[in-house]
Short mmCIF file of C-alpha atoms in Angstrom, two decimals:
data_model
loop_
_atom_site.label_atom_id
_atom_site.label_comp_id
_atom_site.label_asym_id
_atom_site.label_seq_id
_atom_site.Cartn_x
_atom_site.Cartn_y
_atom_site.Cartn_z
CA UNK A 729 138.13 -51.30 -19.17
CA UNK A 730 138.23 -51.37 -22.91
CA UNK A 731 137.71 -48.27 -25.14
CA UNK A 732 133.93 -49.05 -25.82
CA UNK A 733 132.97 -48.86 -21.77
CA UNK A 734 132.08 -45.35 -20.58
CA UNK A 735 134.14 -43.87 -17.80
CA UNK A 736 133.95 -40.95 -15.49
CA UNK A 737 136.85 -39.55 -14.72
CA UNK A 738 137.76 -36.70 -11.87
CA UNK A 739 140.35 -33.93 -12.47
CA UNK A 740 141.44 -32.06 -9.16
CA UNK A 741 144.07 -29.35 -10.00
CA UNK A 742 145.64 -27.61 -7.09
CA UNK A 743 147.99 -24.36 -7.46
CA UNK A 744 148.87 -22.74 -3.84
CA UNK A 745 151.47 -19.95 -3.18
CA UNK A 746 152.47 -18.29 0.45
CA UNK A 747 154.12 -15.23 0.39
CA UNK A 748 153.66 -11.48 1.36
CA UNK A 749 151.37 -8.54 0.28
CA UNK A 750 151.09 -8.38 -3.44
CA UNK A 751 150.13 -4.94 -5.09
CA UNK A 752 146.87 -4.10 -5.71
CA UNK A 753 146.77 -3.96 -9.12
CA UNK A 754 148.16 -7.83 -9.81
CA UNK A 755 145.53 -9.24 -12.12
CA UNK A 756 145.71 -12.78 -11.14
CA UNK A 757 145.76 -14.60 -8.17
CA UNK A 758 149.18 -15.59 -6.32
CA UNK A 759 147.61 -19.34 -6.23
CA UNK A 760 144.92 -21.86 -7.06
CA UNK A 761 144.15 -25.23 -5.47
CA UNK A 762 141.83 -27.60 -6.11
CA UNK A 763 138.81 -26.53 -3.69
CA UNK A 764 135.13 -27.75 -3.16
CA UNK A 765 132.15 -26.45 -5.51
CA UNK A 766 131.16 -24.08 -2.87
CA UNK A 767 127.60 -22.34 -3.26
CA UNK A 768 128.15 -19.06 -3.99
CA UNK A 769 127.18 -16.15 -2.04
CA UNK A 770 126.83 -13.45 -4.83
CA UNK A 771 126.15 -13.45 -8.48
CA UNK A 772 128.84 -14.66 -10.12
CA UNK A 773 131.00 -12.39 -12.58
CA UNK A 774 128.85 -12.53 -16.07
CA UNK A 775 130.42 -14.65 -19.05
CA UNK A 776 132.62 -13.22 -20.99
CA UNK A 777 129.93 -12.50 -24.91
CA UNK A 778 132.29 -15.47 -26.88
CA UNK A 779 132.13 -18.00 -24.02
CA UNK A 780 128.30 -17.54 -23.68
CA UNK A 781 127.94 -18.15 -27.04
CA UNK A 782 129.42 -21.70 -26.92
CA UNK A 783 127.82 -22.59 -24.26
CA UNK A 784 124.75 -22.01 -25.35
CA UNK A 785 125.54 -24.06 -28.12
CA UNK A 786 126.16 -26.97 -25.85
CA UNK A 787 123.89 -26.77 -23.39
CA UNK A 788 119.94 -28.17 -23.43
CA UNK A 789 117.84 -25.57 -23.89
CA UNK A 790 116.57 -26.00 -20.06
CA UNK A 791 119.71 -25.41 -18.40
CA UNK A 792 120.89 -22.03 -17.96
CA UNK A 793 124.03 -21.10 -19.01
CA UNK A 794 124.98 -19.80 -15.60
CA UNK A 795 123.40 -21.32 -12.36
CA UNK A 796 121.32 -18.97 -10.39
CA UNK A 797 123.43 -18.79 -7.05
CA UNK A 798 121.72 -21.14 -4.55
CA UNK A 799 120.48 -19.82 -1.34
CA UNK A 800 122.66 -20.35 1.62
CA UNK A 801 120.62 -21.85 4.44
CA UNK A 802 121.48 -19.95 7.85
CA UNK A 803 121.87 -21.84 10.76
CA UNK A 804 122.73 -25.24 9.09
CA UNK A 805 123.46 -27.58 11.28
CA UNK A 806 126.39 -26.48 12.88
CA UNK A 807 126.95 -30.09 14.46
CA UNK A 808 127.21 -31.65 11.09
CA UNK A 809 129.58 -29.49 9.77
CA UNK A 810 131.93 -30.15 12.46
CA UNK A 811 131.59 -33.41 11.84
CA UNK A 812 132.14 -32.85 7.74
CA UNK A 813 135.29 -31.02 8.93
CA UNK A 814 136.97 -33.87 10.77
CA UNK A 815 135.96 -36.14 7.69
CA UNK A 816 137.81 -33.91 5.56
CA UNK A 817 140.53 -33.85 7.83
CA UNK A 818 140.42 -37.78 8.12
CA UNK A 819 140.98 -38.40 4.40
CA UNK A 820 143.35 -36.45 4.28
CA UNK A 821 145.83 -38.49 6.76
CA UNK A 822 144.57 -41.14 4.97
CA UNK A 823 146.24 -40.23 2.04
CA UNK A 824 149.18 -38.90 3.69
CA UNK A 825 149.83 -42.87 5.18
CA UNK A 826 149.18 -44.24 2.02
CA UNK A 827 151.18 -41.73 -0.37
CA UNK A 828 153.87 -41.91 2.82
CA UNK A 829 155.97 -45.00 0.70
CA UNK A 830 156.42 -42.38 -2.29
CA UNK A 831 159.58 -40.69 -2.52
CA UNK A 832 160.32 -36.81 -3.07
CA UNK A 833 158.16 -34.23 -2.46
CA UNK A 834 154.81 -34.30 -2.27
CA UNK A 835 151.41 -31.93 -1.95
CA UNK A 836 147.71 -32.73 -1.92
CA UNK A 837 144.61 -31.13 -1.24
CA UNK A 838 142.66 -33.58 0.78
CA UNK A 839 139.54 -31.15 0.95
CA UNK A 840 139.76 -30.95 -2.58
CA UNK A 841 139.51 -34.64 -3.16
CA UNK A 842 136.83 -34.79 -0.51
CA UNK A 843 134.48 -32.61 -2.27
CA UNK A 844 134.89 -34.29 -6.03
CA UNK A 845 134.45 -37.85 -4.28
CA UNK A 846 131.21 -36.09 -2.14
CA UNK A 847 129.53 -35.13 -5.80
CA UNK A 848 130.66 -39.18 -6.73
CA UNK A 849 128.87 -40.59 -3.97
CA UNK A 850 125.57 -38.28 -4.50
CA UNK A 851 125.04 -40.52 -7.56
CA UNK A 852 126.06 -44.07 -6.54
CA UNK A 853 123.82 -46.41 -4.79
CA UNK A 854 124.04 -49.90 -2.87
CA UNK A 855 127.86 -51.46 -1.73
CA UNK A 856 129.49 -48.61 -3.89
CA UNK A 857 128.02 -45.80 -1.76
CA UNK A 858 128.85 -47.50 1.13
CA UNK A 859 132.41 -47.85 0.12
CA UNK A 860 132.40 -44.25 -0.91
CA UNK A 861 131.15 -43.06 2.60
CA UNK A 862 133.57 -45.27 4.31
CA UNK A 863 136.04 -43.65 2.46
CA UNK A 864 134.98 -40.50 3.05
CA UNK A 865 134.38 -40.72 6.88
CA UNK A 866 130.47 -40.38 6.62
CA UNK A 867 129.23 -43.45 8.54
CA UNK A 868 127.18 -42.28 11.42
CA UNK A 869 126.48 -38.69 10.21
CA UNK A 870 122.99 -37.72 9.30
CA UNK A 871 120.97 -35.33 7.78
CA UNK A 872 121.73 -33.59 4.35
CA UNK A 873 125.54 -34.73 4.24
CA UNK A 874 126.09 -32.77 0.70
CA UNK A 875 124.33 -29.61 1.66
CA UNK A 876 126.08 -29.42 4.28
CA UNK A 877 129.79 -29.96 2.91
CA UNK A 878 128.53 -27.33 0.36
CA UNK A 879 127.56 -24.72 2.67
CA UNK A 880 131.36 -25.80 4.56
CA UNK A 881 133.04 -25.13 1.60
CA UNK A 882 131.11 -21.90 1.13
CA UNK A 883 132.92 -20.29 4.02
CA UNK A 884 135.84 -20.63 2.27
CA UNK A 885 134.72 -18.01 -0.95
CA UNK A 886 134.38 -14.67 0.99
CA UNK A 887 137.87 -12.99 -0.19
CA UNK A 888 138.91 -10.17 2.41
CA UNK A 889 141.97 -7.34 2.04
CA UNK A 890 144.16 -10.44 2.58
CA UNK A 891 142.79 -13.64 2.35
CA UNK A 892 140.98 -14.66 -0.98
CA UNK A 893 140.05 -18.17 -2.16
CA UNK A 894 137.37 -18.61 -4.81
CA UNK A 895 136.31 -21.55 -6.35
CA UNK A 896 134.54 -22.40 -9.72
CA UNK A 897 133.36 -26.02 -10.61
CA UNK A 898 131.61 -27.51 -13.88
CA UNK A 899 129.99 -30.76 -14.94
CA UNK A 900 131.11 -31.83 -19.00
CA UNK A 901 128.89 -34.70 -20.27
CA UNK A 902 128.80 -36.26 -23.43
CA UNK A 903 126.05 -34.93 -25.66
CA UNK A 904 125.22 -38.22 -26.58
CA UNK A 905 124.66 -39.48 -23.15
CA UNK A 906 121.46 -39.23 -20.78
CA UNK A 907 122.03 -38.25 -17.50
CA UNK A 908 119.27 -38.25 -14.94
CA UNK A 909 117.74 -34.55 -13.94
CA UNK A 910 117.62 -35.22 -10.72
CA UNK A 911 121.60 -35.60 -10.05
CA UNK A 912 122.29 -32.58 -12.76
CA UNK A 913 120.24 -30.87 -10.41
CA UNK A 914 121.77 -31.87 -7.14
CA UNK A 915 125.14 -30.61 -8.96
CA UNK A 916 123.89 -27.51 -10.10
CA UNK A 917 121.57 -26.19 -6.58
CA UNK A 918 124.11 -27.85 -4.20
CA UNK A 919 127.63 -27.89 -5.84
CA UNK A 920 127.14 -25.07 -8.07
CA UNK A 921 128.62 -27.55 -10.87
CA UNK A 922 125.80 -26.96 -14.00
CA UNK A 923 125.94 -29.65 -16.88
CA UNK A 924 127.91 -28.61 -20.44
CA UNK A 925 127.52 -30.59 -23.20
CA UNK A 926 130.72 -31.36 -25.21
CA UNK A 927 131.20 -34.12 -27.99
CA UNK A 928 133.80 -36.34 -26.12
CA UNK A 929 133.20 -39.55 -29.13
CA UNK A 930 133.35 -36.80 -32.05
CA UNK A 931 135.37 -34.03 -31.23
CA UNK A 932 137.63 -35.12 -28.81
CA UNK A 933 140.39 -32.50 -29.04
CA UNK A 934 137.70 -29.62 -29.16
CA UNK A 935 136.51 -31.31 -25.59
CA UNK A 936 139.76 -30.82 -24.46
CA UNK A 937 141.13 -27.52 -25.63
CA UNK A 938 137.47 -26.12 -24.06
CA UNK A 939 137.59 -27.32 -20.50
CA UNK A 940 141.09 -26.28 -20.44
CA UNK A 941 139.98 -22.86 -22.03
CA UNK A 942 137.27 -22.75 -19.17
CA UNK A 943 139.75 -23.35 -16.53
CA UNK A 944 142.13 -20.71 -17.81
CA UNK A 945 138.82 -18.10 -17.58
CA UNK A 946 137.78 -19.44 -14.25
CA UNK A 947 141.49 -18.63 -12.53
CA UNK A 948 142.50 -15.51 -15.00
CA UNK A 949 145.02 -17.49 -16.43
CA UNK A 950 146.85 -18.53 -13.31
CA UNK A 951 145.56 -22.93 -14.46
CA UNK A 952 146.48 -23.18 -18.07
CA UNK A 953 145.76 -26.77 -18.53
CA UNK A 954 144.08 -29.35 -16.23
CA UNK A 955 143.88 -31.83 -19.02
CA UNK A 956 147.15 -33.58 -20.37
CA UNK A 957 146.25 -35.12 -24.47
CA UNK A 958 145.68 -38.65 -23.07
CA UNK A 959 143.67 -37.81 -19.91
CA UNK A 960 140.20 -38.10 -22.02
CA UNK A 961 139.40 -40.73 -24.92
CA UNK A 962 136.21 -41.17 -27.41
CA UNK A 963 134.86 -43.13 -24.17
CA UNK A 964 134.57 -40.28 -21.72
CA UNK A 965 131.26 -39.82 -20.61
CA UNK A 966 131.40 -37.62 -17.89
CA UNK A 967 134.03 -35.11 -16.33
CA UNK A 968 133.94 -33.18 -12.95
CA UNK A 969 136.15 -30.43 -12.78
CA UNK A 970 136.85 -28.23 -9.64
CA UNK A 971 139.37 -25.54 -9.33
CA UNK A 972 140.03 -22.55 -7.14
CA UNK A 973 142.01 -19.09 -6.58
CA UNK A 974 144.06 -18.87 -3.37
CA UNK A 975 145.52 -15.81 -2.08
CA UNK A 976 147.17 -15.01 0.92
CA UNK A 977 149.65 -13.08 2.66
CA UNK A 978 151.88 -13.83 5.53
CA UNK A 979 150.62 -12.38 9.12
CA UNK A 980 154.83 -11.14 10.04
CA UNK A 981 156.17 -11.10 6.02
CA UNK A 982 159.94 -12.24 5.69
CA UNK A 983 162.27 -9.54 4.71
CA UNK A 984 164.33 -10.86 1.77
CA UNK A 985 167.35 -8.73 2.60
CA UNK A 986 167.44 -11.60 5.51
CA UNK A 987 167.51 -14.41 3.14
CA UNK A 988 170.56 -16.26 3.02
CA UNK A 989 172.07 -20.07 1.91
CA UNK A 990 171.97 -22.00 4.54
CA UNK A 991 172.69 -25.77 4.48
CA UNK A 992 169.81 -28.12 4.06
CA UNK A 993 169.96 -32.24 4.81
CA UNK A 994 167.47 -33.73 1.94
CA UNK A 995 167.10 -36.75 1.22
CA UNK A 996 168.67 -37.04 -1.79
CA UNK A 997 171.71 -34.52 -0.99
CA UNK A 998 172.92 -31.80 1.08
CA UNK A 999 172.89 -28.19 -0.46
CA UNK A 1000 172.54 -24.49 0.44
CA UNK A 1001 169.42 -23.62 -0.31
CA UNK A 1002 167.81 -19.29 0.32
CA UNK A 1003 166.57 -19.74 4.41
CA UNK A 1004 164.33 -17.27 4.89
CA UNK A 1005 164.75 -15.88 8.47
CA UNK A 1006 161.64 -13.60 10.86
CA UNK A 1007 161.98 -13.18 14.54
CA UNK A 1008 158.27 -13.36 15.84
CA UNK A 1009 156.44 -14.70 18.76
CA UNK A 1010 154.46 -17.98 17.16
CA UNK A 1011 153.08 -20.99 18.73
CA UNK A 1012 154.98 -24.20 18.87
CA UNK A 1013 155.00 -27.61 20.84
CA UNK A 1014 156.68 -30.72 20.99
CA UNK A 1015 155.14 -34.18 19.45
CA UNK A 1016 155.96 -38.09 19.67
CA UNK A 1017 157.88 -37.46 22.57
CA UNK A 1018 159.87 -34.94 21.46
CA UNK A 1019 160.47 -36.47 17.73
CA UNK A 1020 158.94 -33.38 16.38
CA UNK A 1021 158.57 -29.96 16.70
CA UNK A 1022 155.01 -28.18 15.91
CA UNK A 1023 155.34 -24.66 14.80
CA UNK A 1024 152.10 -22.44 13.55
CA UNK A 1025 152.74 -19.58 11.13
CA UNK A 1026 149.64 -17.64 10.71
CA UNK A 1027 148.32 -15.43 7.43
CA UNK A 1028 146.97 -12.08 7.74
CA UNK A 1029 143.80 -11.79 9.44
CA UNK A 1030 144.16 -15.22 11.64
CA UNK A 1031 141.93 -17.09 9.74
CA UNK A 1032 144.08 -19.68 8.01
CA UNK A 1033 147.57 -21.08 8.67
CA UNK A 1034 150.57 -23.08 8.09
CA UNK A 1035 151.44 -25.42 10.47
CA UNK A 1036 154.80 -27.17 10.46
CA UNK A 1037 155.72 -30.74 11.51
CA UNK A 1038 159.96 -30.63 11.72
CA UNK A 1039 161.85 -33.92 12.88
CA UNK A 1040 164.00 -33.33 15.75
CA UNK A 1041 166.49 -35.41 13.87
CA UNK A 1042 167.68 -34.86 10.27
CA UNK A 1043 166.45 -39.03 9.85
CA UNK A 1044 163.71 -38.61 11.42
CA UNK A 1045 160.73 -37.55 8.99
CA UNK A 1046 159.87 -41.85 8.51
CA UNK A 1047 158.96 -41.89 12.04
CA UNK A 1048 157.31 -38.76 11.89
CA UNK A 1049 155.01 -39.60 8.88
CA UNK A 1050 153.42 -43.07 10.58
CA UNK A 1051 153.93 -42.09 13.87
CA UNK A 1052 150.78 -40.21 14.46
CA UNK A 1053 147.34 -40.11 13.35
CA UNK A 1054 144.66 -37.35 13.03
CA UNK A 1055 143.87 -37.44 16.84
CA UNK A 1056 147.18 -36.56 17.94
CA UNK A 1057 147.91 -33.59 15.50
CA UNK A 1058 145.06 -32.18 16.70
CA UNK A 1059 146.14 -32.51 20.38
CA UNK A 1060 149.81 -31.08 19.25
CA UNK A 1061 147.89 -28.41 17.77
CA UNK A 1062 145.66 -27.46 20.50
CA UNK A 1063 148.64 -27.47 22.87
CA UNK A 1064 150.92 -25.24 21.26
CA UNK A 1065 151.76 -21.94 23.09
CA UNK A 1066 153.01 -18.43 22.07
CA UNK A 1067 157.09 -18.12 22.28
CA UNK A 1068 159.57 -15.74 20.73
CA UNK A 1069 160.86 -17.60 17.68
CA UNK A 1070 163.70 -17.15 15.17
CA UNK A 1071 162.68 -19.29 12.51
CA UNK A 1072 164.40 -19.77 9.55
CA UNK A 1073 162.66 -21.92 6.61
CA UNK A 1074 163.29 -22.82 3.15
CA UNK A 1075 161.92 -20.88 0.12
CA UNK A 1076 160.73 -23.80 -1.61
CA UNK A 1077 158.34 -24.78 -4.94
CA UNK A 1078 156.68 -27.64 -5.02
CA UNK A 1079 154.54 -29.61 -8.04
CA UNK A 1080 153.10 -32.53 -7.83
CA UNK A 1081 151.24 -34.95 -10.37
CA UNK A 1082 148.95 -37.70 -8.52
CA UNK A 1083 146.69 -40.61 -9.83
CA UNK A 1084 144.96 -41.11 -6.62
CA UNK A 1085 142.71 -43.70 -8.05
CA UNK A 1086 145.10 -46.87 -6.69
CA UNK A 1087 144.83 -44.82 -3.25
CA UNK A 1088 140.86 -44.58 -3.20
CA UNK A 1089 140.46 -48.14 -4.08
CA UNK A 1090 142.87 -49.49 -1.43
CA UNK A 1091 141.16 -47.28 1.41
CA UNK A 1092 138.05 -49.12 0.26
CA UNK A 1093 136.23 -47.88 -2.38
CA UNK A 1094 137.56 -50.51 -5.29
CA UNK A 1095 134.25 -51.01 -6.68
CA UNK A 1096 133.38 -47.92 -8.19
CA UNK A 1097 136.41 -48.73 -10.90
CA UNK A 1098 134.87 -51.84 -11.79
CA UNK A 1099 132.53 -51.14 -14.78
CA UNK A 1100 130.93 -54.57 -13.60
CA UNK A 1101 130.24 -53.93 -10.20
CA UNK A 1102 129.87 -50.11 -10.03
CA UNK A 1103 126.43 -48.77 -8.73
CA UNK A 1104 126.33 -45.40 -10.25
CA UNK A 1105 122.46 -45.82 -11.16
CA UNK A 1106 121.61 -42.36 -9.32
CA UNK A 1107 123.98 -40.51 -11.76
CA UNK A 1108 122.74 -42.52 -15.53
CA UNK A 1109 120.60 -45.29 -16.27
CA UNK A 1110 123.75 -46.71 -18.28
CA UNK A 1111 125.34 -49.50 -17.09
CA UNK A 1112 129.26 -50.42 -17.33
CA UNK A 1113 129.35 -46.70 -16.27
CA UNK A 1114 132.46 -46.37 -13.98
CA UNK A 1115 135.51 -44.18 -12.45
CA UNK A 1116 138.32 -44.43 -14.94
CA UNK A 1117 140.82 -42.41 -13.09
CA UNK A 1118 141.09 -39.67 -9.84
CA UNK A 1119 143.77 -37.15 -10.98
CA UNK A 1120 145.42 -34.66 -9.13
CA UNK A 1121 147.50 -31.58 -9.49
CA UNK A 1122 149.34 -29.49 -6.91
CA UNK A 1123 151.80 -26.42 -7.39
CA UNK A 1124 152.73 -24.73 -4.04
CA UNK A 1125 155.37 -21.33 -3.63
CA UNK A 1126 156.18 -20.31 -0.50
CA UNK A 1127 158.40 -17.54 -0.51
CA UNK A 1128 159.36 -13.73 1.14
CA UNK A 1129 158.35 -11.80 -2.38
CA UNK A 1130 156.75 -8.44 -1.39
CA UNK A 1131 158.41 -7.63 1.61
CA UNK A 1132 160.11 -4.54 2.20
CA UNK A 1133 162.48 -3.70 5.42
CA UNK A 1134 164.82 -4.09 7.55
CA UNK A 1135 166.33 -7.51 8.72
CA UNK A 1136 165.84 -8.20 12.36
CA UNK A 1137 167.74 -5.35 14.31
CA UNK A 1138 167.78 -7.91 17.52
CA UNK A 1139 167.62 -11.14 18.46
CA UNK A 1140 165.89 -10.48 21.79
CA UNK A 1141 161.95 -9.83 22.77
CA UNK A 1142 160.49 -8.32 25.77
CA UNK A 1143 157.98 -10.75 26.98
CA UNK A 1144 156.69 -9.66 30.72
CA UNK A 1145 158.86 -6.51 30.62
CA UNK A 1146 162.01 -8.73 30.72
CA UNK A 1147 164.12 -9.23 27.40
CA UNK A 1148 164.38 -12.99 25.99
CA UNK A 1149 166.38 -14.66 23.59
CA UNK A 1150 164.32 -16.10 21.16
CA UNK A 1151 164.04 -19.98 20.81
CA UNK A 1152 165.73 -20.85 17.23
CA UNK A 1153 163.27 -22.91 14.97
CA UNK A 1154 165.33 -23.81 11.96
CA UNK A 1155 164.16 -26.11 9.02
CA UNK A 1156 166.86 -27.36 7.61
CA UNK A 1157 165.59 -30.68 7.30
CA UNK A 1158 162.83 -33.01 5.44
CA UNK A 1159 159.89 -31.75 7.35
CA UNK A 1160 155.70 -31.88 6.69
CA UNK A 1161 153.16 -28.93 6.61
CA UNK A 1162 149.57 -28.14 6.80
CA UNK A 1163 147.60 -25.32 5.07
CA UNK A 1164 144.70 -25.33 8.03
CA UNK A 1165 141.21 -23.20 7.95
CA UNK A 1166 141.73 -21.99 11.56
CA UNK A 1167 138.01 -21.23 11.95
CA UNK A 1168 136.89 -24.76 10.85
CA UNK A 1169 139.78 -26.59 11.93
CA UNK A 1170 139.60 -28.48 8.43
CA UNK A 1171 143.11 -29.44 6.97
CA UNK A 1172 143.42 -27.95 3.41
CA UNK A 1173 146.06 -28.59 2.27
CA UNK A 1174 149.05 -31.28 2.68
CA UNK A 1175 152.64 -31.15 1.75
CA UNK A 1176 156.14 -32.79 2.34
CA UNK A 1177 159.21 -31.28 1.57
CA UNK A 1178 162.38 -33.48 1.10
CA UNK A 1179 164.38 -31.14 -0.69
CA UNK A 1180 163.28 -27.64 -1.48
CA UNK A 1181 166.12 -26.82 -4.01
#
């Protein structure tokens, strides 16, 4: 595509950490991941006097500075959502098979993507939305397919004592550009994602150094940048941005007095790495005939969790990763049962930095890159108007910060009045996980760890 050809370009950004009750009074959130544009259910927190002011200065003088929060339907088809939530969930073993080749560790929100290719789609037309749907798992499904994803996503912004994930998303156009009211307002009512208008072919670092500015207001500082210096050019013509605070604490927290190095088999080398250790009754299963081990480690208040895929053999995780498809996890998952565990798993960080934009074309959707081909005519009359690039961020920390005890006194439970030893669940190992909505059933997040150290 050469420098005079518009482009439209997708930023996900994804921070995530697990670990016990924080105080009170911490200001920002433990995490952030990249998270859908959900419609909010309250008023959202007024603009800070400065930021309003250059806004205003971008914006046309008929949008609003702030969206008015768009009503949530009750009753929306529940049958549709379901089916929304299994698309989500079938992306995102899609892109765990096709980012399966690439070495080292590795997280993704699939949701995440979902939701910024969902707001794509709502302005192509012709072969390219049909790619895009195909993609996205939305052949067959009818009725309002993006009201309904939004009001999905919306269940997902109603923080509790324990559990808080809220999500903020924005529209930047180029001020020179026309885009057509009717998408700007699908994005506004339905994503909550209202148009600002920044000077991408004049003022190209300004463009930059105010998303990123809005991102850091949006999380309280926890996303300092979502834009590296060469991410946007004078060609930019329109940018989606979604990001999201995640919170959450650990149902059983892990006592870091019962931390300890314990060996761990990575790929790349063998090292003691801090094994956190918390005798609990958890569900597990076997998978693949008894190639894997399922284990489900809840948050407080049961409504998310983090499920764990761990190789029966320390060479095992290949066979693991294309052994299995979306069908079968789900069966794994519905068949695990309660049993007195002594896990022990790796505090671990992860980070990872993804151009997904090879990985959407090969699942299908290759024409929406092609300033030729792409049908975008529902977004701007323009032509050569095309997707430049689908970048992704993820941070994840899972750790025992917070917790204050005891180590485990015993290492037997009474289950039916009789004491029993505990069955030992240790990760010491290259092993896959799954941040899962346990209400929805939707995968949100995905990760592989190799080596934690």
């Amino acid at each position: 595509m050469s420098q005079r050809d518009p482009r439209l370009l997708f930023v996900c950004v994804a921070l995530v950490a697990c670990d016990t009750t924080a105080a009170p009074s911490e200001p920002a959130p433990l995490a952030t991941v990249a998270a859908p544009a959900a419609i909010p259910t309250a008023p959202p927190t007024p603009t800070p006097a400065a930021d309003r002011t250059v806004l205003a200065a971008e914006a046309p003088p008929s949008e609003p500075v702030k969206p008015a929060p768009a009503p949530v339907v009750k009753g929306h088809n529940a049958e549709l959502k379901q089916a929304l939530g299994r698309s989500i969930n079938e992306l995102t073993i899609d892109l765990q098979r096709k980012l399966a080749k690439q070495p080292g560790n590795l997280l993704f929100s699939g949701m995440s993507v979902s939701v910024a290719l969902a707001m794509l789609h709502a302005g192509a037309s012709g072969a390219t939305e049909r790619e895009l749907a195909d993609v996205l798992h939305l052949d067959g499904l009818t009725g309002d397919v993006h009201t309904a994803l939004a009001h999905l996503a919306a269940r997902w912004n109603h923080p509790s004592a324990h559990v808080s994930l809220v999500t903020a998303s924005r529209v930047f156009g180029d001020r020179s550009h026309d885009f057509k009211p009717e998408y700007l307002d699908l994005t506004r009512k339905v994503f909550a994602s209202p148009l600002g208008t920044l000077d991408f072919a004049g003022d190209l670092v300004g463009a930059r150094d105010h998303i990123n500015g809005w991102a850091r207001e949006e999380t309280d500082a926890a996303i300092d940048q979502i834009l590296s210096p060469e991410a946007l050019t004078a060609a930019t013509r329109l940018l989606v941005t979604d990001v999201a605070a995640f919170k959450a604490d650990w149902l059983e927290p892990f006592d870091p007095k019962a931390t300890e190095p314990v060996l761990f088999y990575g790929h790349q080398r063998k090292e003691p790495v801090p094994m956190m250790r918390s005798v609990q009754r958890l569900s597990t299963t076997l998978g693949l005939a008894g190639k894997l081990r399922l284990l489900e480690l809840p948050y407080r208040g049961g409504e998310y969790s983090m499920i764990i895929l761990l190789p029966s053999t320390r060479g095992g995780l290949e066979d693991v990763e294309k052994g299995f498809d979306y069908e079968r996890l789900q069966g794994w998952i519905d068949a695990a049962k309660p049993a007195p565990i002594d896990l022990q798993m790796p505090r671990f960080s992860l980070d990872s930095t993804l151009d997904l934009a090879p990985v959407v074309a090969k699942l299908g959707a290759a024409r929406v890159f092609d300033a030729r081909r792409a049908e975008l005519d529902a977004m701007a009359s323009e032509k050569k108007l095309a997707l430049e690039a689908v970048h992704h961020r993820a941070r994840l920390t899972v750790e025992e910060r917070g917790a204050d005890g005891s180590p485990p006194s015993a290492i037997e439970i009474a289950v039916g009045g009789a004491p029993t030893s505990p069955t030992p669940f240790l990760v010491d190992r290259p092993f896959l996980f799954y941040i899962r909505d346990v209400r929805s059933g939707v995968l949100l997040f995905y990760g592989r760890v190799t080596d934690p150290a």
